[in-house]
Short mmCIF file of C-alpha atoms in Angstrom, two decimals:
data_model
loop_
_atom_site.label_atom_id
_atom_site.label_comp_id
_atom_site.label_asym_id
_atom_site.label_seq_id
_atom_site.Cartn_x
_atom_site.Cartn_y
_atom_site.Cartn_z
CA MET A 1343 -6.33 -24.13 -31.82
CA ALA A 1344 -3.65 -23.15 -29.31
CA LEU A 1345 -4.58 -21.96 -25.85
CA PRO A 1346 -5.15 -18.16 -25.86
CA VAL A 1347 -2.13 -16.31 -24.49
CA LEU A 1348 -4.34 -14.44 -22.02
CA LEU A 1349 -5.21 -17.80 -20.42
CA TYR A 1350 -1.64 -19.07 -20.05
CA VAL A 1351 -1.09 -20.33 -16.51
CA PRO A 1352 1.75 -17.87 -15.74
CA ASN A 1353 -0.45 -15.01 -16.95
CA LEU A 1354 -3.30 -16.17 -14.71
CA ILE A 1355 -0.82 -16.10 -11.84
CA GLY A 1356 0.10 -12.57 -12.91
CA TYR A 1357 -3.53 -11.45 -12.73
CA LEU A 1358 -3.75 -12.89 -9.23
CA ARG A 1359 -0.67 -10.91 -8.22
CA VAL A 1360 -2.34 -7.70 -9.38
CA VAL A 1361 -5.44 -8.53 -7.29
CA LEU A 1362 -3.26 -9.28 -4.26
CA ALA A 1363 -1.42 -5.97 -4.66
CA LEU A 1364 -4.67 -4.02 -4.82
CA ALA A 1365 -6.09 -5.86 -1.81
CA GLY A 1366 -2.91 -5.42 0.19
CA TYR A 1367 -2.57 -1.72 -0.42
CA TYR A 1368 -6.27 -1.14 0.27
CA TYR A 1369 -5.57 -2.19 3.86
CA ALA A 1370 -2.06 -0.69 4.02
CA LEU A 1371 -2.90 1.96 6.61
CA ALA A 1372 -5.62 -0.01 8.39
CA ASP A 1373 -4.23 -3.52 8.92
CA HIS A 1374 -0.57 -4.12 8.18
CA ARG A 1375 -0.95 -7.88 8.64
CA VAL A 1376 -3.22 -8.12 5.60
CA THR A 1377 -0.78 -6.07 3.55
CA VAL A 1378 2.21 -8.16 4.62
CA GLY A 1379 0.35 -11.38 3.85
CA CYS A 1380 -0.72 -10.22 0.39
CA TYR A 1381 2.75 -8.90 -0.36
CA PHE A 1382 4.61 -12.08 0.50
CA VAL A 1383 2.11 -14.34 -1.28
CA SER A 1384 2.59 -12.12 -4.34
CA GLN A 1385 6.36 -12.50 -4.10
CA ILE A 1386 6.04 -16.29 -3.93
CA LEU A 1387 3.78 -16.23 -6.98
CA ASP A 1388 6.37 -14.06 -8.74
CA ALA A 1389 8.73 -17.03 -8.62
CA ALA A 1390 5.93 -19.48 -9.49
CA ASP A 1391 4.89 -17.74 -12.71
CA GLY A 1392 8.39 -17.96 -14.16
CA TYR A 1393 8.62 -21.64 -13.23
CA ALA A 1394 5.20 -22.30 -14.77
CA ALA A 1395 6.18 -20.47 -17.96
CA ARG A 1396 9.28 -22.63 -18.41
CA LYS A 1397 7.68 -25.90 -17.30
CA LEU A 1398 4.55 -25.53 -19.44
CA GLY A 1399 6.23 -23.86 -22.41
CA GLN A 1400 3.99 -20.84 -21.93
CA SER A 1401 6.48 -17.98 -22.09
CA SER A 1402 5.12 -14.90 -23.82
CA SER A 1403 5.99 -11.25 -24.36
CA PHE A 1404 2.67 -10.33 -22.75
CA GLY A 1405 3.55 -12.36 -19.67
CA ALA A 1406 7.04 -10.85 -19.44
CA VAL A 1407 5.62 -7.33 -19.57
CA LEU A 1408 2.85 -8.22 -17.09
CA ASP A 1409 5.42 -9.62 -14.67
CA MET A 1410 7.74 -6.63 -14.94
CA VAL A 1411 4.99 -4.00 -14.71
CA THR A 1412 3.45 -5.77 -11.70
CA ASP A 1413 6.84 -5.77 -9.95
CA ARG A 1414 7.42 -2.08 -10.70
CA ALA A 1415 3.88 -1.08 -9.72
CA SER A 1416 4.01 -3.10 -6.49
CA THR A 1417 7.28 -1.51 -5.40
CA THR A 1418 6.06 1.97 -6.37
CA CYS A 1419 2.85 1.56 -4.39
CA LEU A 1420 4.80 0.36 -1.36
CA CYS A 1421 7.06 3.42 -1.59
CA ILE A 1422 3.96 5.63 -1.72
CA VAL A 1423 2.75 4.03 1.49
CA LEU A 1424 6.19 4.39 3.10
CA GLY A 1425 6.23 8.06 2.13
CA ARG A 1426 2.94 8.43 3.98
CA LEU A 1427 4.31 6.64 7.05
CA TYR A 1428 7.70 8.38 7.00
CA PRO A 1429 7.10 11.95 5.74
CA ASP A 1430 10.74 12.93 6.33
CA LEU A 1431 11.83 10.25 3.82
CA VAL A 1432 9.43 11.17 1.01
CA PHE A 1433 12.27 12.48 -1.17
CA THR A 1434 14.31 9.31 -0.59
CA PHE A 1435 11.45 7.06 -1.64
CA THR A 1436 10.72 9.32 -4.61
CA CYS A 1437 14.32 8.92 -5.79
CA LEU A 1438 14.16 5.14 -5.36
CA VAL A 1439 10.96 4.94 -7.42
CA MET A 1440 12.35 7.16 -10.17
CA LEU A 1441 15.60 5.17 -10.36
CA ASP A 1442 13.69 1.89 -10.48
CA MET A 1443 11.40 3.07 -13.27
CA PHE A 1444 14.06 4.82 -15.35
CA SER A 1445 16.48 1.92 -15.07
CA HIS A 1446 14.08 -0.85 -16.02
CA TRP A 1447 12.22 0.99 -18.77
CA TYR A 1448 15.40 2.23 -20.42
CA GLN A 1449 16.78 -1.29 -20.24
CA MET A 1450 13.61 -2.78 -21.72
CA TYR A 1451 13.57 -0.26 -24.56
CA ALA A 1452 17.27 -0.77 -25.27
CA THR A 1453 16.66 -4.53 -25.38
CA LEU A 1454 13.91 -4.07 -27.96
CA LYS A 1455 16.06 -1.74 -30.05
CA MET A 1456 18.96 -4.20 -30.07
CA GLY A 1457 16.67 -7.10 -30.89
CA LEU A 1458 17.73 -9.11 -27.84
CA GLY A 1459 15.59 -11.89 -26.44
CA SER A 1460 15.57 -10.62 -22.86
CA HIS A 1461 16.45 -7.49 -20.90
CA LYS A 1462 18.76 -9.78 -18.93
CA ASP A 1463 20.99 -10.35 -21.99
CA VAL A 1464 23.80 -8.01 -20.96
CA THR A 1465 27.56 -7.70 -21.48
CA ASN A 1466 28.48 -5.24 -18.71
CA PRO A 1467 30.34 -7.25 -16.00
CA ILE A 1468 28.44 -5.66 -13.11
CA LEU A 1469 25.11 -6.36 -14.77
CA ARG A 1470 26.14 -9.88 -15.72
CA PHE A 1471 26.92 -10.51 -12.05
CA TYR A 1472 23.65 -8.86 -11.00
CA TYR A 1473 21.58 -10.95 -13.44
CA TRP A 1474 23.27 -14.20 -12.38
CA LYS A 1475 20.26 -16.05 -10.98
CA PRO A 1476 21.46 -16.54 -7.36
CA VAL A 1477 22.57 -12.90 -7.12
CA LEU A 1478 19.42 -11.61 -8.80
CA PHE A 1479 17.25 -13.62 -6.41
CA LEU A 1480 19.13 -12.41 -3.32
CA SER A 1481 19.17 -8.80 -4.57
CA CYS A 1482 15.44 -8.71 -5.25
CA ALA A 1483 14.53 -10.64 -2.09
CA GLY A 1484 16.79 -8.47 0.07
CA THR A 1485 15.39 -5.27 -1.40
CA GLU A 1486 11.79 -6.39 -0.91
CA LEU A 1487 12.67 -7.45 2.65
CA TRP A 1488 14.09 -3.99 3.38
CA TYR A 1489 11.01 -2.22 2.05
CA MET A 1490 8.66 -4.51 3.94
CA ALA A 1491 10.70 -4.26 7.15
CA MET A 1492 10.47 -0.48 6.91
CA TYR A 1493 6.71 -0.84 6.56
CA VAL A 1494 6.28 -3.30 9.44
CA SER A 1495 8.58 -1.37 11.78
CA HIS A 1496 6.13 1.55 11.74
CA PHE A 1497 3.40 -0.66 13.25
CA ASP A 1498 5.45 -3.20 15.18
CA PRO A 1499 8.96 -1.98 16.01
CA ASN A 1500 10.71 -5.03 17.44
CA PRO A 1501 14.32 -6.33 17.42
CA LEU A 1502 13.61 -8.92 14.72
CA VAL A 1503 12.35 -6.28 12.30
CA GLY A 1504 15.29 -4.05 13.18
CA THR A 1505 17.69 -6.90 12.41
CA ALA A 1506 15.97 -7.52 9.07
CA LEU A 1507 16.44 -3.83 8.22
CA LEU A 1508 20.16 -3.94 8.98
CA VAL A 1509 20.77 -7.22 7.14
CA ALA A 1510 18.79 -6.19 4.05
CA LEU A 1511 20.17 -2.64 3.79
CA PRO A 1512 23.49 -3.49 2.03
CA VAL A 1513 21.65 -5.83 -0.35
CA CYS A 1514 19.16 -3.09 -1.17
CA ALA A 1515 22.04 -0.63 -1.67
CA PHE A 1516 23.74 -3.02 -4.10
CA LYS A 1517 20.54 -3.28 -6.12
CA GLN A 1518 20.37 0.50 -6.41
CA VAL A 1519 23.97 0.56 -7.67
CA ALA A 1520 23.01 -2.09 -10.25
CA ASN A 1521 20.02 0.05 -11.25
CA VAL A 1522 22.29 3.07 -11.81
CA VAL A 1523 24.70 1.01 -13.93
CA GLN A 1524 21.81 -0.48 -15.89
CA LEU A 1525 20.35 2.97 -16.55
CA VAL A 1526 23.67 4.38 -17.77
CA VAL A 1527 24.41 1.39 -20.01
CA ALA A 1528 20.90 1.30 -21.47
CA ALA A 1529 20.80 5.06 -22.04
CA ASN A 1530 24.16 4.94 -23.83
CA THR A 1531 22.91 2.07 -26.00
CA ILE A 1532 19.85 4.08 -27.05
CA VAL A 1533 21.91 7.23 -27.66
CA GLU A 1534 24.40 5.31 -29.81
CA HIS A 1535 21.52 3.84 -31.81
CA ASP A 1536 19.99 7.30 -32.33
CA GLN A 1537 23.38 8.72 -33.31
CA GLN A 1538 23.88 6.01 -35.92
CA LEU A 1539 20.48 6.83 -37.40
CA ALA A 1540 21.26 10.56 -37.37
CA ASP A 1541 24.67 10.01 -39.03
CA ALA A 1542 23.10 7.78 -41.68
CA ALA A 1543 20.43 10.39 -42.40
CA SER A 1544 23.08 13.12 -42.61
CA ARG A 1545 25.20 11.12 -45.07
CA LYS A 1546 22.11 10.36 -47.14
CA ALA A 1547 21.13 14.05 -47.23
CA SER A 1548 24.61 15.12 -48.34
#
């Protein structure tokens, strides 16, 4: 009998990432060092679970969803904390969370509708560039660095953190542009699919 999917090594890593996120955000307003430690360990494990899935032949739809939902939830929770620390920027962080969720969920649903193997299977040139592994890594790492630098700067404003904010800002901005493009492309794909179904139903009815 094959190993149960729930016990795949990359999925076990995913569970650990969820625990780390919960632990980190529990201390978010009390001890930023614990939160930073948990956050960066989780990001390292994010790379490790994909490597383990490929190396061990343990890729699964469950694992892909777990990985994506953990990423989205982690970023959303961090934005909630940042909204608490920077009340004047609550609307900004709200917009970032909404864009992140809309973009990725529309893309995932469009992928399922088109029967593609991965949400990274794209034809749009901007998205193909974004999903090129080196660019994707830098975009995600830079965005996470910007969020975390914003968090740390509230507790420990020093030149190094300020430099990290400035360096990561254009990378984070590029990722938001990619999210907008991804949302538009995915939404159009779903609308076209719905329109084809509606046209077919109309022809059948007539």
